Amino acid sequence: MKIFLRIVWFVMLTVVTQVGGLVYVIHLVLYHKVWKPKKWKWLKRQASFVLLYAFVWLIVIPPLAKLNNRRPLPYINITTLQPQNWFTVFCNRHYVHEDLYYTMEAVSEDFSNQSADRMGGLTLNYLDANFPFMDGFPLIPHLSHNDGKKLDLAFRYNSNDESSSKNQTRSLLGYGVYEEPQEGEIDQTAICKRTRWQYDITKYIGIPIHSTLRYDGAETERLMSLLIDSDIEKIFIEPHLKQRMGLFSDKIRFHGCHAVRHDDHIHVQIP
Ligand SMILES: [Zn+2]
């Protein structure tokens, strides 16, 4: 039973953080074969694992990822681009190819500069990006975030009581609380759900935290325009929002019914 639970834990850590499973195995060996404490065993085991993971996360991974042309998106010393939540960062899901890093740095600087009169410039929120290592290693549940060249961005929102655009999202992880189609707009979710059950599966992780926030169509459109004018190759967003924005660009594509709905975030990728 112990072995079974250890395997489950290894797989879970690997799926969620990529390197966590490996850290877990190294920790097991060090703890049981080298350290072998006699007292406070449970506490020492948990604390030492957290410390080892933190060491690998902070010191070991970034320089090794650089050898793979990937680097972490900003999470301290925030200027114009920030993580929507710390889960993304602690789980190593914030790594991108160098080219995508510089592209997003430029887009977020333009976005902020254009809004310098509001809150000293608005900051873009990023969601899931990629893991630091190995092309082809999937960042579950995303189908394509496996080569450093994909990134999800949060929509822009504002609140009922303040007119300024907010650096916050409506849901805890930035996914799963949707900007639904309005009357007369394409309802792609209804179309896809006829043949694909998983199209709205992200609703199960859509934990609302800022229910007073409203989707800011003008600011999201401003972000989309900057993305279209940048080195980004493809942009995925739900067809009814593209229709509502009135944007025409061959960079904006439909992601297909085999993916999940994109009326809670924007997906971008480089060649
Ligand atoms: Zn994506």
CSV table of N, CA and C in Angstrom, one decimal, residues 111-250:
chain,number,residue,atom,x,y,z
A,111,PHE,N,1.2,47.8,-23.7
A,111,PHE,CA,-0.2,47.8,-23.0
A,111,PHE,C,-0.1,48.8,-21.8
A,112,SER,N,0.9,48.7,-21.1
A,112,SER,CA,1.1,49.5,-19.9
A,112,SER,C,1.3,51.0,-20.2
A,113,ASN,N,2.2,51.2,-21.2
A,113,ASN,CA,2.4,52.6,-21.6
A,113,ASN,C,1.2,53.3,-22.1
A,114,GLN,N,0.4,52.6,-22.9
A,114,GLN,CA,-0.9,53.2,-23.4
A,114,GLN,C,-1.9,53.6,-22.3
A,115,SER,N,-1.7,53.0,-21.1
A,115,SER,CA,-2.6,53.2,-20.0
A,115,SER,C,-1.9,53.9,-18.8
A,116,ALA,N,-0.8,54.6,-19.2
A,116,ALA,CA,0.0,55.2,-18.1
A,116,ALA,C,-0.8,56.2,-17.2
A,117,ASP,N,-1.9,56.7,-17.7
A,117,ASP,CA,-2.7,57.6,-16.9
A,117,ASP,C,-3.6,56.9,-15.9
A,118,ARG,N,-3.7,55.5,-16.0
A,118,ARG,CA,-4.5,54.8,-15.0
A,118,ARG,C,-3.6,53.9,-14.1
A,119,MET,N,-3.7,54.1,-12.9
A,119,MET,CA,-2.9,53.3,-11.9
A,119,MET,C,-1.4,53.2,-12.2
A,120,GLY,N,-0.9,54.2,-12.9
A,120,GLY,CA,0.5,54.3,-13.3
A,120,GLY,C,0.8,53.3,-14.4
A,121,GLY,N,-0.2,52.8,-15.1
A,121,GLY,CA,0.0,51.8,-16.2
A,121,GLY,C,-0.5,50.5,-15.8
A,122,LEU,N,-1.3,49.8,-16.6
A,122,LEU,CA,-1.9,48.5,-16.3
A,122,LEU,C,-0.9,47.4,-16.5
A,123,THR,N,-1.1,46.3,-15.7
A,123,THR,CA,-0.2,45.2,-15.8
A,123,THR,C,-1.0,44.0,-16.4
A,124,LEU,N,-0.3,43.3,-17.3
A,124,LEU,CA,-1.0,42.1,-17.9
A,124,LEU,C,-0.8,40.9,-16.9
A,125,ASN,N,-1.9,40.1,-16.9
A,125,ASN,CA,-1.9,38.9,-16.1
A,125,ASN,C,-1.7,37.6,-17.0
A,126,TYR,N,-0.6,36.9,-16.7
A,126,TYR,CA,-0.5,35.6,-17.4
A,126,TYR,C,-1.0,34.4,-16.6
A,127,LEU,N,-1.5,33.4,-17.3
A,127,LEU,CA,-2.0,32.2,-16.7
A,127,LEU,C,-1.0,31.1,-17.0
A,128,ASP,N,-1.4,29.9,-17.4
A,128,ASP,CA,-0.5,28.8,-17.6
A,128,ASP,C,0.4,29.1,-18.9
A,129,ALA,N,1.7,28.7,-18.7
A,129,ALA,CA,2.6,28.9,-19.9
A,129,ALA,C,3.1,27.4,-20.2
A,130,ASN,N,4.3,27.1,-19.9
A,130,ASN,CA,4.9,25.8,-20.2
A,130,ASN,C,5.8,25.4,-19.0
A,131,PHE,N,6.2,24.1,-19.0
A,131,PHE,CA,7.2,23.6,-18.1
A,131,PHE,C,8.6,24.0,-18.5
A,132,PRO,N,9.6,23.9,-17.7
A,132,PRO,CA,10.9,24.3,-18.1
A,132,PRO,C,11.7,23.4,-19.0
A,133,PHE,N,11.3,22.1,-19.0
A,133,PHE,CA,12.1,21.1,-19.8
A,133,PHE,C,11.3,20.3,-20.8
A,134,MET,N,12.0,19.7,-21.7
A,134,MET,CA,11.5,18.7,-22.6
A,134,MET,C,10.4,19.1,-23.5
A,135,ASP,N,10.7,19.3,-24.8
A,135,ASP,CA,9.6,19.4,-25.8
A,135,ASP,C,8.7,18.2,-25.9
A,136,GLY,N,7.5,18.4,-25.9
A,136,GLY,CA,6.5,17.3,-26.0
A,136,GLY,C,6.0,16.9,-24.6
A,137,PHE,N,6.6,17.4,-23.5
A,137,PHE,CA,6.1,17.0,-22.2
A,137,PHE,C,4.8,17.9,-21.9
A,138,PRO,N,3.6,17.3,-21.8
A,138,PRO,CA,2.4,18.1,-21.8
A,138,PRO,C,2.2,18.8,-20.4
A,139,LEU,N,1.6,20.0,-20.5
A,139,LEU,CA,1.2,20.7,-19.3
A,139,LEU,C,-0.3,20.5,-19.2
A,140,ILE,N,-0.6,19.4,-18.5
A,140,ILE,CA,-2.0,19.0,-18.4
A,140,ILE,C,-2.8,20.1,-17.7
A,141,PRO,N,-4.0,20.5,-18.1
A,141,PRO,CA,-4.9,19.9,-19.1
A,141,PRO,C,-4.7,20.6,-20.5
A,142,HIS,N,-3.7,21.4,-20.7
A,142,HIS,CA,-3.5,22.0,-22.0
A,142,HIS,C,-3.0,21.1,-23.1
A,143,LEU,N,-3.6,21.1,-24.3
A,143,LEU,CA,-3.1,20.1,-25.3
A,143,LEU,C,-1.8,20.5,-25.9
A,144,SER,N,-1.5,21.8,-26.0
A,144,SER,CA,-0.4,22.2,-26.9
A,144,SER,C,0.7,22.9,-26.1
A,145,HIS,N,0.5,23.1,-24.8
A,145,HIS,CA,1.6,23.9,-24.1
A,145,HIS,C,2.7,22.9,-23.7
A,146,ASN,N,3.5,22.5,-24.7
A,146,ASN,CA,4.5,21.5,-24.5
A,146,ASN,C,5.9,21.8,-25.1
A,147,ASP,N,6.0,23.1,-25.6
A,147,ASP,CA,7.3,23.4,-26.3
A,147,ASP,C,7.8,24.8,-25.9
A,148,GLY,N,7.3,25.4,-24.9
A,148,GLY,CA,7.7,26.7,-24.5
A,148,GLY,C,7.2,27.9,-25.4
A,149,LYS,N,6.4,27.5,-26.4
A,149,LYS,CA,5.9,28.6,-27.3
A,149,LYS,C,4.5,29.0,-27.2
A,150,LYS,N,3.9,28.5,-26.1
A,150,LYS,CA,2.4,28.8,-25.9
A,150,LYS,C,2.3,29.5,-24.5
A,151,LEU,N,1.2,30.4,-24.5
A,151,LEU,CA,1.0,31.1,-23.2
A,151,LEU,C,-0.5,31.5,-23.2
A,152,ASP,N,-1.1,31.4,-22.0
A,152,ASP,CA,-2.5,31.9,-21.8
A,152,ASP,C,-2.4,33.2,-21.1
A,153,LEU,N,-3.3,34.2,-21.5
A,153,LEU,CA,-3.4,35.5,-20.9
A,153,LEU,C,-4.8,35.7,-20.4
A,154,ALA,N,-4.9,36.4,-19.2
A,154,ALA,CA,-6.2,36.6,-18.7
A,154,ALA,C,-6.9,37.8,-19.4
A,155,PHE,N,-8.2,37.7,-19.5
A,155,PHE,CA,-9.0,38.8,-20.0
A,155,PHE,C,-8.8,40.0,-19.1
A,156,ARG,N,-9.2,41.2,-19.6
A,156,ARG,CA,-9.3,42.4,-18.8
A,156,ARG,C,-10.6,42.5,-18.1
A,157,TYR,N,-10.7,43.1,-16.9
A,157,TYR,CA,-11.9,43.2,-16.2
A,157,TYR,C,-12.0,44.6,-15.6
A,158,ASN,N,-13.2,45.1,-15.3
A,158,ASN,CA,-13.4,46.3,-14.5
A,158,ASN,C,-14.5,46.1,-13.5
A,159,SER,N,-14.6,46.9,-12.5
A,159,SER,CA,-15.6,46.7,-11.5
A,159,SER,C,-16.8,47.7,-11.6
A,160,ASN,N,-17.9,47.3,-10.9
A,160,ASN,CA,-19.1,48.2,-11.0
A,160,ASN,C,-18.8,49.5,-10.3
A,161,ASP,N,-18.1,49.5,-9.2
A,161,ASP,CA,-17.9,50.8,-8.5
A,161,ASP,C,-16.8,51.6,-8.9
A,162,GLU,N,-15.8,51.1,-9.7
A,162,GLU,CA,-14.7,51.9,-10.3
A,162,GLU,C,-14.7,51.7,-11.8
A,163,SER,N,-14.4,52.7,-12.5
A,163,SER,CA,-14.4,52.6,-13.9
A,163,SER,C,-13.1,52.1,-14.4
A,164,SER,N,-12.0,52.1,-13.6
A,164,SER,CA,-10.7,51.7,-14.1
A,164,SER,C,-10.6,50.2,-14.3
A,165,SER,N,-9.9,49.9,-15.3
A,165,SER,CA,-9.6,48.5,-15.5
A,165,SER,C,-8.8,47.8,-14.4
A,166,LYS,N,-9.2,46.6,-14.0
A,166,LYS,CA,-8.5,46.0,-12.9
A,166,LYS,C,-7.4,45.0,-13.3
A,167,ASN,N,-6.4,44.9,-12.4
A,167,ASN,CA,-5.4,43.8,-12.6
A,167,ASN,C,-5.9,42.5,-11.9
A,168,GLN,N,-7.1,42.2,-12.0
A,168,GLN,CA,-7.7,41.0,-11.4
A,168,GLN,C,-8.6,40.2,-12.3
A,169,THR,N,-8.9,39.0,-11.9
A,169,THR,CA,-9.8,38.2,-12.8
A,169,THR,C,-10.9,37.7,-11.9
A,170,ARG,N,-12.0,37.2,-12.6
A,170,ARG,CA,-13.2,36.8,-11.8
A,170,ARG,C,-13.0,35.4,-11.1
A,171,SER,N,-12.1,34.6,-11.6
A,171,SER,CA,-12.0,33.2,-11.0
A,171,SER,C,-10.6,33.1,-10.3
A,172,LEU,N,-10.6,32.1,-9.4
A,172,LEU,CA,-9.3,31.9,-8.7
A,172,LEU,C,-8.1,31.7,-9.5
A,173,LEU,N,-8.2,30.8,-10.5
A,173,LEU,CA,-7.1,30.4,-11.4
A,173,LEU,C,-7.1,31.1,-12.7
A,174,GLY,N,-8.1,32.0,-12.9
A,174,GLY,CA,-8.2,32.7,-14.2
A,174,GLY,C,-9.0,32.0,-15.3
A,175,TYR,N,-9.3,30.7,-15.0
A,175,TYR,CA,-10.1,29.9,-16.0
A,175,TYR,C,-11.5,29.5,-15.4
A,176,GLY,N,-12.4,29.2,-16.3
A,176,GLY,CA,-13.6,28.6,-15.9
A,176,GLY,C,-14.8,29.5,-15.6
A,177,VAL,N,-14.6,30.8,-15.6
A,177,VAL,CA,-15.8,31.7,-15.4
A,177,VAL,C,-15.8,32.5,-16.8
A,178,TYR,N,-16.9,32.2,-17.5
A,178,TYR,CA,-16.9,32.6,-18.9
A,178,TYR,C,-17.6,33.9,-19.2
A,179,GLU,N,-17.2,34.5,-20.3
A,179,GLU,CA,-18.0,35.6,-20.9
A,179,GLU,C,-18.8,35.1,-22.0
A,180,GLU,N,-20.1,34.7,-21.6
A,180,GLU,CA,-21.0,33.9,-22.5
A,180,GLU,C,-21.4,34.7,-23.7
A,181,PRO,N,-21.8,34.0,-24.8
A,181,PRO,CA,-22.3,34.7,-26.0
A,181,PRO,C,-23.6,35.4,-25.7
A,182,GLN,N,-23.8,36.6,-26.3
A,182,GLN,CA,-25.0,37.4,-26.2
A,182,GLN,C,-25.9,37.0,-27.3
A,183,GLU,N,-27.1,37.5,-27.3
A,183,GLU,CA,-28.1,37.2,-28.3
A,183,GLU,C,-27.6,37.6,-29.7
A,184,GLY,N,-27.7,36.7,-30.6
A,184,GLY,CA,-27.3,37.0,-32.0
A,184,GLY,C,-25.8,36.6,-32.3
A,185,GLU,N,-25.1,36.3,-31.2
A,185,GLU,CA,-23.7,35.9,-31.4
A,185,GLU,C,-23.6,34.4,-31.6
A,186,ILE,N,-22.5,34.0,-32.2
A,186,ILE,CA,-22.2,32.5,-32.4
A,186,ILE,C,-22.1,31.8,-31.0
A,187,ASP,N,-22.8,30.7,-30.8
A,187,ASP,CA,-22.6,30.0,-29.6
A,187,ASP,C,-21.8,28.7,-29.9
A,188,GLN,N,-20.5,28.9,-30.0
A,188,GLN,CA,-19.6,27.8,-30.3
A,188,GLN,C,-19.6,26.7,-29.3
A,189,THR,N,-19.9,27.0,-28.1
A,189,THR,CA,-19.9,26.0,-27.0
A,189,THR,C,-21.1,25.0,-27.3
A,190,ALA,N,-22.2,25.6,-27.6
A,190,ALA,CA,-23.4,24.7,-27.9
A,190,ALA,C,-23.1,23.8,-29.1
A,191,ILE,N,-22.4,24.4,-30.1
A,191,ILE,CA,-22.1,23.6,-31.3
A,191,ILE,C,-21.1,22.5,-30.9
A,192,CYS,N,-20.1,22.8,-30.2
A,192,CYS,CA,-19.1,21.8,-29.9
A,192,CYS,C,-19.6,20.7,-28.9
A,193,LYS,N,-20.5,21.1,-28.0
A,193,LYS,CA,-21.0,20.2,-27.0
A,193,LYS,C,-21.8,19.1,-27.6
A,194,ARG,N,-22.3,19.3,-28.9
A,194,ARG,CA,-23.0,18.2,-29.5
A,194,ARG,C,-22.2,17.0,-29.8
A,195,THR,N,-20.9,17.2,-30.0
A,195,THR,CA,-20.0,16.1,-30.3
A,195,THR,C,-18.9,15.9,-29.3
A,196,ARG,N,-18.5,16.9,-28.5
A,196,ARG,CA,-17.4,16.9,-27.6
A,196,ARG,C,-17.8,17.3,-26.2
A,197,TRP,N,-17.8,16.3,-25.3
A,197,TRP,CA,-18.2,16.6,-23.9
A,197,TRP,C,-17.3,17.5,-23.2
A,198,GLN,N,-16.0,17.5,-23.6
A,198,GLN,CA,-15.0,18.2,-22.7
A,198,GLN,C,-14.8,19.7,-23.0
A,199,TYR,N,-15.6,20.2,-24.0
A,199,TYR,CA,-15.4,21.6,-24.4
A,199,TYR,C,-15.5,22.6,-23.3
A,200,ASP,N,-16.4,22.3,-22.3
A,200,ASP,CA,-16.5,23.3,-21.2
A,200,ASP,C,-16.0,22.7,-19.9
A,201,ILE,N,-15.1,21.8,-20.0
A,201,ILE,CA,-14.7,21.1,-18.7
A,201,ILE,C,-14.0,22.0,-17.7
A,202,THR,N,-13.5,23.2,-18.2
A,202,THR,CA,-12.8,24.1,-17.3
A,202,THR,C,-13.8,24.7,-16.3
A,203,LYS,N,-15.1,24.5,-16.5
A,203,LYS,CA,-16.1,25.1,-15.5
A,203,LYS,C,-15.9,24.5,-14.2
A,204,TYR,N,-15.3,23.3,-14.1
A,204,TYR,CA,-15.1,22.6,-12.8
A,204,TYR,C,-14.0,23.2,-12.0
A,205,ILE,N,-13.1,24.0,-12.7
A,205,ILE,CA,-12.1,24.7,-11.9
A,205,ILE,C,-12.3,26.2,-11.8
A,206,GLY,N,-13.5,26.6,-12.3
A,206,GLY,CA,-13.9,28.0,-12.3
A,206,GLY,C,-14.4,28.5,-10.9
A,207,ILE,N,-13.6,28.7,-10.0
A,207,ILE,CA,-14.0,29.1,-8.6
A,207,ILE,C,-14.1,30.6,-8.6
A,208,PRO,N,-15.3,31.2,-8.6
A,208,PRO,CA,-15.4,32.7,-8.6
A,208,PRO,C,-14.8,33.3,-7.4
A,209,ILE,N,-14.0,34.3,-7.5
A,209,ILE,CA,-13.5,35.1,-6.3
A,209,ILE,C,-13.8,36.6,-6.4
A,210,HIS,N,-14.0,37.1,-7.6
A,210,HIS,CA,-14.3,38.5,-7.7
A,210,HIS,C,-15.6,38.6,-8.6
A,211,SER,N,-16.7,38.3,-8.0
A,211,SER,CA,-17.9,38.2,-8.8
A,211,SER,C,-18.4,39.6,-9.2
A,212,THR,N,-17.9,40.7,-8.6
A,212,THR,CA,-18.4,42.0,-9.0
A,212,THR,C,-17.6,42.5,-10.3
A,213,LEU,N,-16.6,41.8,-10.6
A,213,LEU,CA,-15.8,42.3,-11.8
A,213,LEU,C,-16.6,42.0,-13.1
A,214,ARG,N,-16.5,42.9,-14.0
A,214,ARG,CA,-17.2,42.7,-15.3
A,214,ARG,C,-16.1,42.6,-16.4
A,215,TYR,N,-16.4,41.8,-17.4
A,215,TYR,CA,-15.5,41.7,-18.6
A,215,TYR,C,-15.4,43.0,-19.2
A,216,ASP,N,-14.1,43.5,-19.4
A,216,ASP,CA,-13.9,44.8,-20.0
A,216,ASP,C,-13.5,44.6,-21.5
A,217,GLY,N,-14.6,44.7,-22.3
A,217,GLY,CA,-14.4,44.5,-23.7
A,217,GLY,C,-13.4,45.4,-24.4
A,218,ALA,N,-13.5,46.7,-24.0
A,218,ALA,CA,-12.6,47.7,-24.7
A,218,ALA,C,-11.1,47.4,-24.4
A,219,GLU,N,-10.8,47.1,-23.1
A,219,GLU,CA,-9.4,46.8,-22.8
A,219,GLU,C,-8.9,45.5,-23.3
A,220,THR,N,-9.8,44.5,-23.3
A,220,THR,CA,-9.4,43.2,-23.9
A,220,THR,C,-9.2,43.3,-25.4
A,221,GLU,N,-10.0,44.2,-26.0
A,221,GLU,CA,-9.8,44.4,-27.5
A,221,GLU,C,-8.5,45.2,-27.7
A,222,ARG,N,-8.1,46.1,-26.8
A,222,ARG,CA,-6.9,46.8,-27.0
A,222,ARG,C,-5.7,45.8,-26.8
A,223,LEU,N,-5.8,44.9,-25.9
A,223,LEU,CA,-4.8,43.9,-25.8
A,223,LEU,C,-4.7,43.0,-27.0
A,224,MET,N,-5.9,42.6,-27.5
A,224,MET,CA,-5.9,41.8,-28.8
A,224,MET,C,-5.2,42.5,-29.9
A,225,SER,N,-5.4,43.8,-30.1
A,225,SER,CA,-4.8,44.6,-31.2
A,225,SER,C,-3.3,44.6,-31.0
A,226,LEU,N,-2.8,44.7,-29.8
A,226,LEU,CA,-1.4,44.7,-29.6
A,226,LEU,C,-0.8,43.3,-29.9
A,227,LEU,N,-1.5,42.3,-29.6
A,227,LEU,CA,-1.0,40.9,-29.9
A,227,LEU,C,-1.0,40.7,-31.4
A,228,ILE,N,-2.0,41.2,-32.1
A,228,ILE,CA,-2.1,41.1,-33.6
A,228,ILE,C,-0.9,41.8,-34.2
A,229,ASP,N,-0.5,42.9,-33.7
A,229,ASP,CA,0.6,43.7,-34.2
A,229,ASP,C,2.0,43.2,-33.8
A,230,SER,N,2.0,42.2,-33.0
A,230,SER,CA,3.3,41.7,-32.4
A,230,SER,C,3.8,40.5,-33.2
A,231,ASP,N,4.8,39.8,-32.7
A,231,ASP,CA,5.4,38.6,-33.4
A,231,ASP,C,4.6,37.4,-33.0
A,232,ILE,N,3.5,37.5,-32.3
A,232,ILE,CA,2.6,36.3,-32.1
A,232,ILE,C,2.1,35.8,-33.4
A,233,GLU,N,2.1,34.4,-33.5
A,233,GLU,CA,1.7,33.8,-34.8
A,233,GLU,C,0.2,33.5,-34.8
A,234,LYS,N,-0.3,32.9,-33.7
A,234,LYS,CA,-1.7,32.5,-33.6
A,234,LYS,C,-2.3,32.9,-32.3
A,235,ILE,N,-3.5,33.3,-32.3
A,235,ILE,CA,-4.3,33.7,-31.2
A,235,ILE,C,-5.6,32.9,-31.1
A,236,PHE,N,-5.9,32.3,-30.0
A,236,PHE,CA,-7.1,31.6,-29.9
A,236,PHE,C,-8.1,32.3,-28.9
A,237,ILE,N,-9.3,32.6,-29.4
A,237,ILE,CA,-10.3,33.2,-28.5
A,237,ILE,C,-11.6,32.7,-29.1
A,238,GLU,N,-12.6,32.7,-28.2
A,238,GLU,CA,-13.9,32.1,-28.6
A,238,GLU,C,-14.5,33.0,-29.8
A,239,PRO,N,-15.1,32.3,-30.8
A,239,PRO,CA,-15.6,33.1,-32.0
A,239,PRO,C,-16.6,34.2,-31.6
A,240,HIS,N,-17.4,34.1,-30.6
A,240,HIS,CA,-18.4,35.2,-30.4
A,240,HIS,C,-17.7,36.4,-29.9
A,241,LEU,N,-16.5,36.3,-29.2
A,241,LEU,CA,-15.8,37.5,-28.7
A,241,LEU,C,-15.1,38.1,-29.9
A,242,LYS,N,-14.5,37.3,-30.7
A,242,LYS,CA,-13.9,37.9,-32.0
A,242,LYS,C,-14.9,38.7,-32.7
A,243,GLN,N,-16.1,38.1,-32.9
A,243,GLN,CA,-17.2,38.7,-33.6
A,243,GLN,C,-17.6,40.0,-32.9
A,244,ARG,N,-17.7,40.0,-31.6
A,244,ARG,CA,-18.1,41.2,-30.8
A,244,ARG,C,-17.0,42.3,-30.9
A,245,MET,N,-15.8,41.9,-31.0
A,245,MET,CA,-14.7,42.9,-31.1
A,245,MET,C,-14.6,43.5,-32.5
A,246,GLY,N,-15.1,42.8,-33.4
A,246,GLY,CA,-15.0,43.2,-34.8
A,246,GLY,C,-13.6,43.2,-35.4
A,247,LEU,N,-12.8,42.3,-34.8
A,247,LEU,CA,-11.4,42.2,-35.3
A,247,LEU,C,-11.2,41.2,-36.4
A,248,PHE,N,-10.5,41.6,-37.4
A,248,PHE,CA,-10.2,40.8,-38.6
A,248,PHE,C,-8.7,40.6,-38.7
A,249,SER,N,-8.2,39.4,-38.5
A,249,SER,CA,-6.8,39.1,-38.6
A,249,SER,C,-6.7,37.6,-38.8
A,250,ASP,N,-5.8,37.2,-39.7
A,250,ASP,CA,-5.7,35.7,-39.9
A,250,ASP,C,-4.9,35.1,-38.8
